[in-house]
PDB file of C-alpha atoms in Angstrom:
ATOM      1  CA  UNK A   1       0.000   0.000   0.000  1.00  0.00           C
ATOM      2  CA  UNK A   2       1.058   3.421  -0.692  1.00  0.00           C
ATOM      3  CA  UNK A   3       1.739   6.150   1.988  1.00  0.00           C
ATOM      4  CA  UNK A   4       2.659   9.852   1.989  1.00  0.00           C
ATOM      5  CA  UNK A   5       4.004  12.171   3.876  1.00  0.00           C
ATOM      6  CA  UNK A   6       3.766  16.235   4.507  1.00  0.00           C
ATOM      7  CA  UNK A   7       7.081  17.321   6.676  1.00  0.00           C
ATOM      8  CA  UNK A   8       5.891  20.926   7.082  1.00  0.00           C
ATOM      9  CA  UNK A   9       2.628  20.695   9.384  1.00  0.00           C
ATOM     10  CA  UNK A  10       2.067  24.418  10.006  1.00  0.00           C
ATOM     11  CA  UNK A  11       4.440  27.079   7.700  1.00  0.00           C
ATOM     12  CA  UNK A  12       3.751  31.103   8.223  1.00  0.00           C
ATOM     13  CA  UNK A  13       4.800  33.293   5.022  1.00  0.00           C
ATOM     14  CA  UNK A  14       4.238  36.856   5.147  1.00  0.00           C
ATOM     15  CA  UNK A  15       2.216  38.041   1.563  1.00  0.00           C
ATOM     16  CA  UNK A  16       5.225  38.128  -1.275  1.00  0.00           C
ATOM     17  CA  UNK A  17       7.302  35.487   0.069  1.00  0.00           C
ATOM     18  CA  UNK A  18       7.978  32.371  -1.859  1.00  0.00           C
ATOM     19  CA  UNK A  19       6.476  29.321  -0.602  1.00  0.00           C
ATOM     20  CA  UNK A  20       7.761  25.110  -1.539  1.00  0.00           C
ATOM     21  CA  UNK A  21       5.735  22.492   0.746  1.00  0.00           C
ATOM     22  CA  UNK A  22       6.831  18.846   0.677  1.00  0.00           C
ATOM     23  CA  UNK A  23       5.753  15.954  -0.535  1.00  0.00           C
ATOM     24  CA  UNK A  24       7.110  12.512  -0.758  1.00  0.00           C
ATOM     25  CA  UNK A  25       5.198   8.949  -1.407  1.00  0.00           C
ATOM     26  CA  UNK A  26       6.317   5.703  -0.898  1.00  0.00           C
ATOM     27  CA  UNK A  27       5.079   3.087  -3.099  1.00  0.00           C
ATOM     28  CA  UNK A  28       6.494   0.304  -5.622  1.00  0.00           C
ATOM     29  CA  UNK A  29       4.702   1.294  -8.763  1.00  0.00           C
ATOM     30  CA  UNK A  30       3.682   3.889 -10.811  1.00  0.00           C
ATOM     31  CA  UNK A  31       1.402   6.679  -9.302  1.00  0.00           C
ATOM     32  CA  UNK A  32      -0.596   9.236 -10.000  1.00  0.00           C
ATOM     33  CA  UNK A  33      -0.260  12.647  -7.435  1.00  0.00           C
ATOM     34  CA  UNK A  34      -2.048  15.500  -6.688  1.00  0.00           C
ATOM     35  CA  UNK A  35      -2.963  18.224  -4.124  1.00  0.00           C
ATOM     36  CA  UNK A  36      -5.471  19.089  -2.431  1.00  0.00           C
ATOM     37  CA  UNK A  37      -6.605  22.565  -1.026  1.00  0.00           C
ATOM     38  CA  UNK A  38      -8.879  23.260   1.920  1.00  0.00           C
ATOM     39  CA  UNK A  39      -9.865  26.563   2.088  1.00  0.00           C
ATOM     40  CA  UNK A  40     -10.899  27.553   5.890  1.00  0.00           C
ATOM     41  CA  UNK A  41     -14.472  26.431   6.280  1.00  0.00           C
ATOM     42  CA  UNK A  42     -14.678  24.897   2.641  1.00  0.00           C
ATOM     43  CA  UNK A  43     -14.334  21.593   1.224  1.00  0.00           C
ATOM     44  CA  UNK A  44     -11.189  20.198  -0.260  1.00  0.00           C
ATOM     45  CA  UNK A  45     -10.535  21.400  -4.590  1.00  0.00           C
ATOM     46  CA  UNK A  46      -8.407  19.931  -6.343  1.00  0.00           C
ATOM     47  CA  UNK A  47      -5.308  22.183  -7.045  1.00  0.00           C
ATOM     48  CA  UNK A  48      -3.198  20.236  -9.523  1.00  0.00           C
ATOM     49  CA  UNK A  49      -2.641  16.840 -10.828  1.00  0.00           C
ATOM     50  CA  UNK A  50       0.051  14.501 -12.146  1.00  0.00           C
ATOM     51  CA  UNK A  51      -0.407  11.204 -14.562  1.00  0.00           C
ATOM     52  CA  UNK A  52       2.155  11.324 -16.796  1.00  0.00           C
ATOM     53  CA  UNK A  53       4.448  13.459 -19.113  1.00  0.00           C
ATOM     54  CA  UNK A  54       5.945  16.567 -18.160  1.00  0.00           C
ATOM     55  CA  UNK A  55       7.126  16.257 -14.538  1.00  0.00           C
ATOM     56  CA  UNK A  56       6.502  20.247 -13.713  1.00  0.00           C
ATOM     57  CA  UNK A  57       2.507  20.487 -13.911  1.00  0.00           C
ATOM     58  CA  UNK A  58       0.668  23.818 -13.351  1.00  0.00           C
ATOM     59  CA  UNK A  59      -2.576  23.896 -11.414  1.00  0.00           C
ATOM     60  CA  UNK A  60      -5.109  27.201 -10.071  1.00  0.00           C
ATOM     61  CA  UNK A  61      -4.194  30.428  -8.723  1.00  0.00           C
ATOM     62  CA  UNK A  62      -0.492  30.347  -9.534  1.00  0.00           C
ATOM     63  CA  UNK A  63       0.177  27.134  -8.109  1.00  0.00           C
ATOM     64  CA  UNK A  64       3.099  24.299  -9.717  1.00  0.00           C
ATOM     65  CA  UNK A  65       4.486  21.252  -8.424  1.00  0.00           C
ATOM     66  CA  UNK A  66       7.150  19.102  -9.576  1.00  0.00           C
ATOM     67  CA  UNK A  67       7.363  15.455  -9.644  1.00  0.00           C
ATOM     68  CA  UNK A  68      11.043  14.153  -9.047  1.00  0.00           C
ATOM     69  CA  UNK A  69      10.566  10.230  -9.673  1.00  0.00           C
ATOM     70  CA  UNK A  70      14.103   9.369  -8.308  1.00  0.00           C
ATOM     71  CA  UNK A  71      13.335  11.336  -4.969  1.00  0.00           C
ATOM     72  CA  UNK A  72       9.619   9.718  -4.677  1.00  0.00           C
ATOM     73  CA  UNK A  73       8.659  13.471  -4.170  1.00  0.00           C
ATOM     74  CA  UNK A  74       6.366  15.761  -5.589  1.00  0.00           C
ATOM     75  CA  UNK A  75       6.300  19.348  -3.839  1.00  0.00           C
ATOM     76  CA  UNK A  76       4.352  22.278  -4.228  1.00  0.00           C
ATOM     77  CA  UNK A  77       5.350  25.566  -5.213  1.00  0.00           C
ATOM     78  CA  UNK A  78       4.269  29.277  -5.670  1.00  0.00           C
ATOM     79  CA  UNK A  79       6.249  32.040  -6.532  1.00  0.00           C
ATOM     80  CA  UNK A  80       4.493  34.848  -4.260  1.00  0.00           C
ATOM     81  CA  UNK A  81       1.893  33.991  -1.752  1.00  0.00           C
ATOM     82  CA  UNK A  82      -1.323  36.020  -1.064  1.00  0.00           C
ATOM     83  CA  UNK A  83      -3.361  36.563   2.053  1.00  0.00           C
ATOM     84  CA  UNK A  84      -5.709  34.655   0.492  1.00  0.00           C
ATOM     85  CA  UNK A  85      -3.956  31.669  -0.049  1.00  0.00           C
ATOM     86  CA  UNK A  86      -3.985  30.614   3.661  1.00  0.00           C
ATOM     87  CA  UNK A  87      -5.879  27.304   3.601  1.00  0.00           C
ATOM     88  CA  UNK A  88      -4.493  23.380   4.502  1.00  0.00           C
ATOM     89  CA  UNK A  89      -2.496  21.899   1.869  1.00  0.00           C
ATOM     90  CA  UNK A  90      -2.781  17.601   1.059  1.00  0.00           C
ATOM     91  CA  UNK A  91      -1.045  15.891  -1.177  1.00  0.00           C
ATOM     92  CA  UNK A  92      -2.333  12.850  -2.066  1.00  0.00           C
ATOM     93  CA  UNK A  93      -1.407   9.677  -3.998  1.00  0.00           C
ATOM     94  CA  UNK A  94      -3.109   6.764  -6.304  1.00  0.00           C
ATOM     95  CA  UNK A  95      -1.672   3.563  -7.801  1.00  0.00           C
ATOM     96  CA  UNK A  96      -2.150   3.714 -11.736  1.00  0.00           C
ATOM     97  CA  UNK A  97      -2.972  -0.476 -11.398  1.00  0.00           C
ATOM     98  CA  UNK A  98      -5.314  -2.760  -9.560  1.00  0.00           C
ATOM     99  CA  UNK A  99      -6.709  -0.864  -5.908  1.00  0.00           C
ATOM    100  CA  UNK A 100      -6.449   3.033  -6.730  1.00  0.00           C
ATOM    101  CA  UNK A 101      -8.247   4.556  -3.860  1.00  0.00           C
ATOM    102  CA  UNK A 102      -6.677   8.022  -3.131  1.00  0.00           C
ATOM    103  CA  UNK A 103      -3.919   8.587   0.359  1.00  0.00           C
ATOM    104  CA  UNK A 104      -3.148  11.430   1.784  1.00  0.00           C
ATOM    105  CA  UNK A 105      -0.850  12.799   3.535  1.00  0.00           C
ATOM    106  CA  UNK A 106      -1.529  14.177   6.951  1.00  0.00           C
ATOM    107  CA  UNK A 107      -1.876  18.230   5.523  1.00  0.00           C
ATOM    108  CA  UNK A 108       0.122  21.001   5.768  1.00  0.00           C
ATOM    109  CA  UNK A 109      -1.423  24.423   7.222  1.00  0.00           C
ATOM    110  CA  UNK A 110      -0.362  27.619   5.535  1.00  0.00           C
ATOM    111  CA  UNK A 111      -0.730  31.133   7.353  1.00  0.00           C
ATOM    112  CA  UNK A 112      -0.004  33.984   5.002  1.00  0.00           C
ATOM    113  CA  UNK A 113      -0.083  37.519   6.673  1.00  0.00           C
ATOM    114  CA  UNK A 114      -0.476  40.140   5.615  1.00  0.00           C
TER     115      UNK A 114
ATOM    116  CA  UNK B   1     -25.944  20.943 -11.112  1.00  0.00           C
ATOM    117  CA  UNK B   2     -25.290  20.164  -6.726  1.00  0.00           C
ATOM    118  CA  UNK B   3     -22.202  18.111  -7.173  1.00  0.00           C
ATOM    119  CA  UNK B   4     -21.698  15.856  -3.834  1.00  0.00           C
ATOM    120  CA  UNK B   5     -24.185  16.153  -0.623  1.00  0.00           C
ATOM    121  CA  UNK B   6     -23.913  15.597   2.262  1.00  0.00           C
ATOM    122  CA  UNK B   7     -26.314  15.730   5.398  1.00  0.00           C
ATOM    123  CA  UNK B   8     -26.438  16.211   8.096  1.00  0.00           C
ATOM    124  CA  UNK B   9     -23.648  19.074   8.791  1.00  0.00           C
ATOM    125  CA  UNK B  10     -23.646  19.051  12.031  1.00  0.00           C
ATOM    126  CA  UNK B  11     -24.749  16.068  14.143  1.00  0.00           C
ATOM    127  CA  UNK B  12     -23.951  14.830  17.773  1.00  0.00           C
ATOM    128  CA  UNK B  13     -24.703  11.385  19.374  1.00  0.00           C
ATOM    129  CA  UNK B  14     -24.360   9.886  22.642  1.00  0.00           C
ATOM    130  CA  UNK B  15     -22.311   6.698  23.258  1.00  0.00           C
ATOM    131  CA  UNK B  16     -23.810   3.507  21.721  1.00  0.00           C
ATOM    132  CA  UNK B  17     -26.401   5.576  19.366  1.00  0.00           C
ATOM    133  CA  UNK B  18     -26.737   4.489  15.410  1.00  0.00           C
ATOM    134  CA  UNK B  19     -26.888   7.004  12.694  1.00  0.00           C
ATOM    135  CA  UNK B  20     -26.898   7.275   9.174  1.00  0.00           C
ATOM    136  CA  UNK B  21     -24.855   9.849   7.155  1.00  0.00           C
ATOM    137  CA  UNK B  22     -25.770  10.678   3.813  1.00  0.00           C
ATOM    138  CA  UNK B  23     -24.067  10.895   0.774  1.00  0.00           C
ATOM    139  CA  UNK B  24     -25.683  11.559  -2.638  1.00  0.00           C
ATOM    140  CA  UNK B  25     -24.269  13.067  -5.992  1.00  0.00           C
ATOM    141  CA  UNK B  26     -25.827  13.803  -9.313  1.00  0.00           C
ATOM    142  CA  UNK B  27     -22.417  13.781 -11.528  1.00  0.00           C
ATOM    143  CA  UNK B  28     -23.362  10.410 -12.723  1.00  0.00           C
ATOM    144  CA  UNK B  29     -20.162   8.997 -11.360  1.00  0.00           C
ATOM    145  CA  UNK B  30     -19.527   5.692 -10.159  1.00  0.00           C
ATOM    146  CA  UNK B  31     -16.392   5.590  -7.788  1.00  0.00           C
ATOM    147  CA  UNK B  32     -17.492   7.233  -4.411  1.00  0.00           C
ATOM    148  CA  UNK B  33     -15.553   7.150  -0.918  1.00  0.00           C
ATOM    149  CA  UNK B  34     -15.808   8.297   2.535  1.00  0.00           C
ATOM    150  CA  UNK B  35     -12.801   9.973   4.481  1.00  0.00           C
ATOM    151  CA  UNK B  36     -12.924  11.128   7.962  1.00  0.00           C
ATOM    152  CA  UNK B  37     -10.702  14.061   8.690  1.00  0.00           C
ATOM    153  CA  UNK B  38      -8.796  14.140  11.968  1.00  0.00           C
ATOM    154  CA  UNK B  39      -6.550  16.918  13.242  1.00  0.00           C
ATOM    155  CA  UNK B  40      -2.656  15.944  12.142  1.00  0.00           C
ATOM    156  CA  UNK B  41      -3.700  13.119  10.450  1.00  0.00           C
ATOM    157  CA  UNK B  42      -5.183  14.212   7.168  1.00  0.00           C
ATOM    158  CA  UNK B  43      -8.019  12.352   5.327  1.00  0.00           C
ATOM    159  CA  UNK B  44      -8.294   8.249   6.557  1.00  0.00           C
ATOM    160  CA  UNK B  45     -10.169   6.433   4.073  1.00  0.00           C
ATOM    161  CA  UNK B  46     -12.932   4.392   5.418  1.00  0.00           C
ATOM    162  CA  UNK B  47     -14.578   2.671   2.912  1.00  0.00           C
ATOM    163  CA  UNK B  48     -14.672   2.784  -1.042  1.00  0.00           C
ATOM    164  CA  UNK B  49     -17.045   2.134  -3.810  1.00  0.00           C
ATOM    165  CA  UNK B  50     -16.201   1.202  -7.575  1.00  0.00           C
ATOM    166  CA  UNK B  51     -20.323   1.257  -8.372  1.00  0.00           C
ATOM    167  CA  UNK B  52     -23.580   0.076  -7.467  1.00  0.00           C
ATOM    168  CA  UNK B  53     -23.913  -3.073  -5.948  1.00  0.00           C
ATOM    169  CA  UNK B  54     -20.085  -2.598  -4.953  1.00  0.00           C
ATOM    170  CA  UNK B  55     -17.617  -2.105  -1.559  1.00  0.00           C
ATOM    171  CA  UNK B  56     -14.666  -2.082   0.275  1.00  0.00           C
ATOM    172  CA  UNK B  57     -12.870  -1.417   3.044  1.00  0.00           C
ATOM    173  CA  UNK B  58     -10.698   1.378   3.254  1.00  0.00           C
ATOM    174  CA  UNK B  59      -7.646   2.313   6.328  1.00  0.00           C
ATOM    175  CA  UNK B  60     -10.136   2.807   8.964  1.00  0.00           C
ATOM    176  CA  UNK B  61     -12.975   0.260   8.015  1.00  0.00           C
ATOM    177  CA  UNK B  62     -13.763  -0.706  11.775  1.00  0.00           C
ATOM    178  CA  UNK B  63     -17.292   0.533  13.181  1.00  0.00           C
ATOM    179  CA  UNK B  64     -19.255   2.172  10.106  1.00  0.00           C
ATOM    180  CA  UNK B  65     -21.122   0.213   7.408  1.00  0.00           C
ATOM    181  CA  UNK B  66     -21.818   1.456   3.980  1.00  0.00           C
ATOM    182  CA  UNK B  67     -23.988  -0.033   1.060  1.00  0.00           C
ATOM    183  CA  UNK B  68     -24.320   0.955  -2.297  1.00  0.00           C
ATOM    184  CA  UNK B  69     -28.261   0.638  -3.919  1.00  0.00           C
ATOM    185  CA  UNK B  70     -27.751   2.937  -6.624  1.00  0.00           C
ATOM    186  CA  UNK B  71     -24.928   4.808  -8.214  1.00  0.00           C
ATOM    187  CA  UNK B  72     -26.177   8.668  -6.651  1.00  0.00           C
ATOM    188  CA  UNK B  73     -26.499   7.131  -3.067  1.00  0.00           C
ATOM    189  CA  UNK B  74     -23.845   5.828  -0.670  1.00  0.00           C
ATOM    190  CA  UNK B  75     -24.963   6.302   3.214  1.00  0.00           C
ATOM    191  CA  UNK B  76     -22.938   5.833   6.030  1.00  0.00           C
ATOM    192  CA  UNK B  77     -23.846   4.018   8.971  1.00  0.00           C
ATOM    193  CA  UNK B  78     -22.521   4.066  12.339  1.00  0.00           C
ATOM    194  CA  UNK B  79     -24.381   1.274  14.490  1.00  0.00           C
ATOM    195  CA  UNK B  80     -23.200   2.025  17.692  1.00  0.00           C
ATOM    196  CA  UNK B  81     -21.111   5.145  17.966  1.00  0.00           C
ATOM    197  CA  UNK B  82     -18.191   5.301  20.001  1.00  0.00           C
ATOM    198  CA  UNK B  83     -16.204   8.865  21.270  1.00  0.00           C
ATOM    199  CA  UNK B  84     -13.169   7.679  18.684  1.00  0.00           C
ATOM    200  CA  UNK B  85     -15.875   8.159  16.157  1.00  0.00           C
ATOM    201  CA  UNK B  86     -15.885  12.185  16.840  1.00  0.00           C
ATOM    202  CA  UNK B  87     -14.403  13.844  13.635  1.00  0.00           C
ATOM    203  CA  UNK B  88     -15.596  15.697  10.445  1.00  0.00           C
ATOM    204  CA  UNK B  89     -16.647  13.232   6.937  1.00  0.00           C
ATOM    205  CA  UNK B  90     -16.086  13.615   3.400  1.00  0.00           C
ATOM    206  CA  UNK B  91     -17.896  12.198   1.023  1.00  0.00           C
ATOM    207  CA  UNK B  92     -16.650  12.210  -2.440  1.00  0.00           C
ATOM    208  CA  UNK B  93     -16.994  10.827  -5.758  1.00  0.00           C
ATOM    209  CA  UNK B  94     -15.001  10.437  -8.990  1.00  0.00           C
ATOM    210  CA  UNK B  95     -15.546   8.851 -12.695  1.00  0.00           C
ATOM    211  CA  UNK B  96     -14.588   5.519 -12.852  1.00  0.00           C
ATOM    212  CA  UNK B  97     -12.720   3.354 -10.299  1.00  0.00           C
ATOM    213  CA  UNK B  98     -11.176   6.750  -8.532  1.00  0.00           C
ATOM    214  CA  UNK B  99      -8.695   8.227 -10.676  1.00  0.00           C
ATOM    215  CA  UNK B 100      -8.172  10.254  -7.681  1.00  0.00           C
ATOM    216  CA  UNK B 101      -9.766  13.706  -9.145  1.00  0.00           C
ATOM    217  CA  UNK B 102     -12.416  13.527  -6.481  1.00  0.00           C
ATOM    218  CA  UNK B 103     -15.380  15.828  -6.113  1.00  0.00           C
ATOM    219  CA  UNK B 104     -16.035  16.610  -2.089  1.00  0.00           C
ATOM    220  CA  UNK B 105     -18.972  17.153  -0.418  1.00  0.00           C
ATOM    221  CA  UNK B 106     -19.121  20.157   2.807  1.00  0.00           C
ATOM    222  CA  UNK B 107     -18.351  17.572   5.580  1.00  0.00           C
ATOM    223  CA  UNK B 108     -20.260  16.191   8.245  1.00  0.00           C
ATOM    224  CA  UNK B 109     -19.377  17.352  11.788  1.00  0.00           C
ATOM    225  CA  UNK B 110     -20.231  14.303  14.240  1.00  0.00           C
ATOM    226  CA  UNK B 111     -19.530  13.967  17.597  1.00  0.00           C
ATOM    227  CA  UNK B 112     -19.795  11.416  20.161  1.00  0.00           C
ATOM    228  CA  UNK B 113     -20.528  12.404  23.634  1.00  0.00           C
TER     229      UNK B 113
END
């Protein structure tokens, strides 16, 4: 079975600042990844997605991540935060074969001030 | 077009009590899940379904019972809740057997006195 795991549980970025949360999955196959964003109060969206091809995908509101195969990682990135980008973060991880229900990692809460 | 709902959003229950949460969707889609949502520990998967007719278990199977009549429907049932059982639910739903783009409902608040 697949697992995944967030290192950064709670990060605080003032607005401007750069921001990279982590990501890495552990699993013998080939995966499909993703993350997921909970805005306070809301229901999770998906933010971007990964299946195959180019390993540097571009999701909503500014958002990348990049999928480093040899590293079983795939972290998020954004350039310059806003205020409202504070929300929990998930990444979250399939199997491309046989049982493909969806893990996720344990979240990662991001505080932007302003 | 509603996407996934849920009710109820808010629900609490004294110790031994059944309930039913439900789940419906009208995206036509046959993969649909339940997660519960704990602080520090993300989204647990409790159980899974690939379409009517069709289940299984997910991490944290233990204590809630789900069925699958019809591909909009998949209720969960707690038969005899227990304090661990306190946390918030996702439903969600995807096209075929979970691709992982999954469509979430608002949660379910439940707690267990």
């Amino acid at each position: 079975a697949q697992s995944v795991s967030q290192h950064n549980h709670h990060v605080i970025l003032s607005e401007a600042a750069s921001l990279e949360l982590g990501c890495n999955y552990s699993y013998g196959g080939t995966v499909n990844l993703f993350w997921y964003v909970q805005y306070p109060g809301q229901h999770l969206q998906l933010l971007l997605k990964y299946f195959s091809g180019d390993p540097l995908v571009k999701g909503i509101k500014g958002f990348e991540a990049e999928f480093i195969k040899s590293k079983f990682s795939f972290n998020l990135r954004k350039p310059s935060v806003q205020w409202s980008d504070t929300a929990e973060y998930f990444c979250a991880v399939n199997a491309q074969t046989g049982r493909r229900a969806l893990t996720f990692g344990s979240g990662t809460r991001l505080q932007v001030q302003p | 077009n509603a996407g996934v709902t849920q009710t109820p959003k808010f629900q609490v229950l004294k110790t031994g009590q059944s309930m039913t949460l439900q789940c419906a969707q009208d995206m036509n889609h046959e993969y649909m899940s339940w997660y519960r949502q704990d602080p520090g520990m993300g989204l647990r998967l409790i159980h899974y379904s690939v379409g009517a007719g069709i289940t299984d278990q997910g991490e944290v199977p233990n204590g809630y019972n789900v069925s699958r009549s019809t591909t909009e429907d998949f209720p969960l049932r707690l038969l005899s809740a227990a304090p661990s059982q306190t946390s918030v639910y996702f439903c969600a739903s995807g096209q075929g057997e979970g691709t992982g783009e999954l469509f979430f409902g608002e949660g379910s608040r439940l707690t267990v006195l």
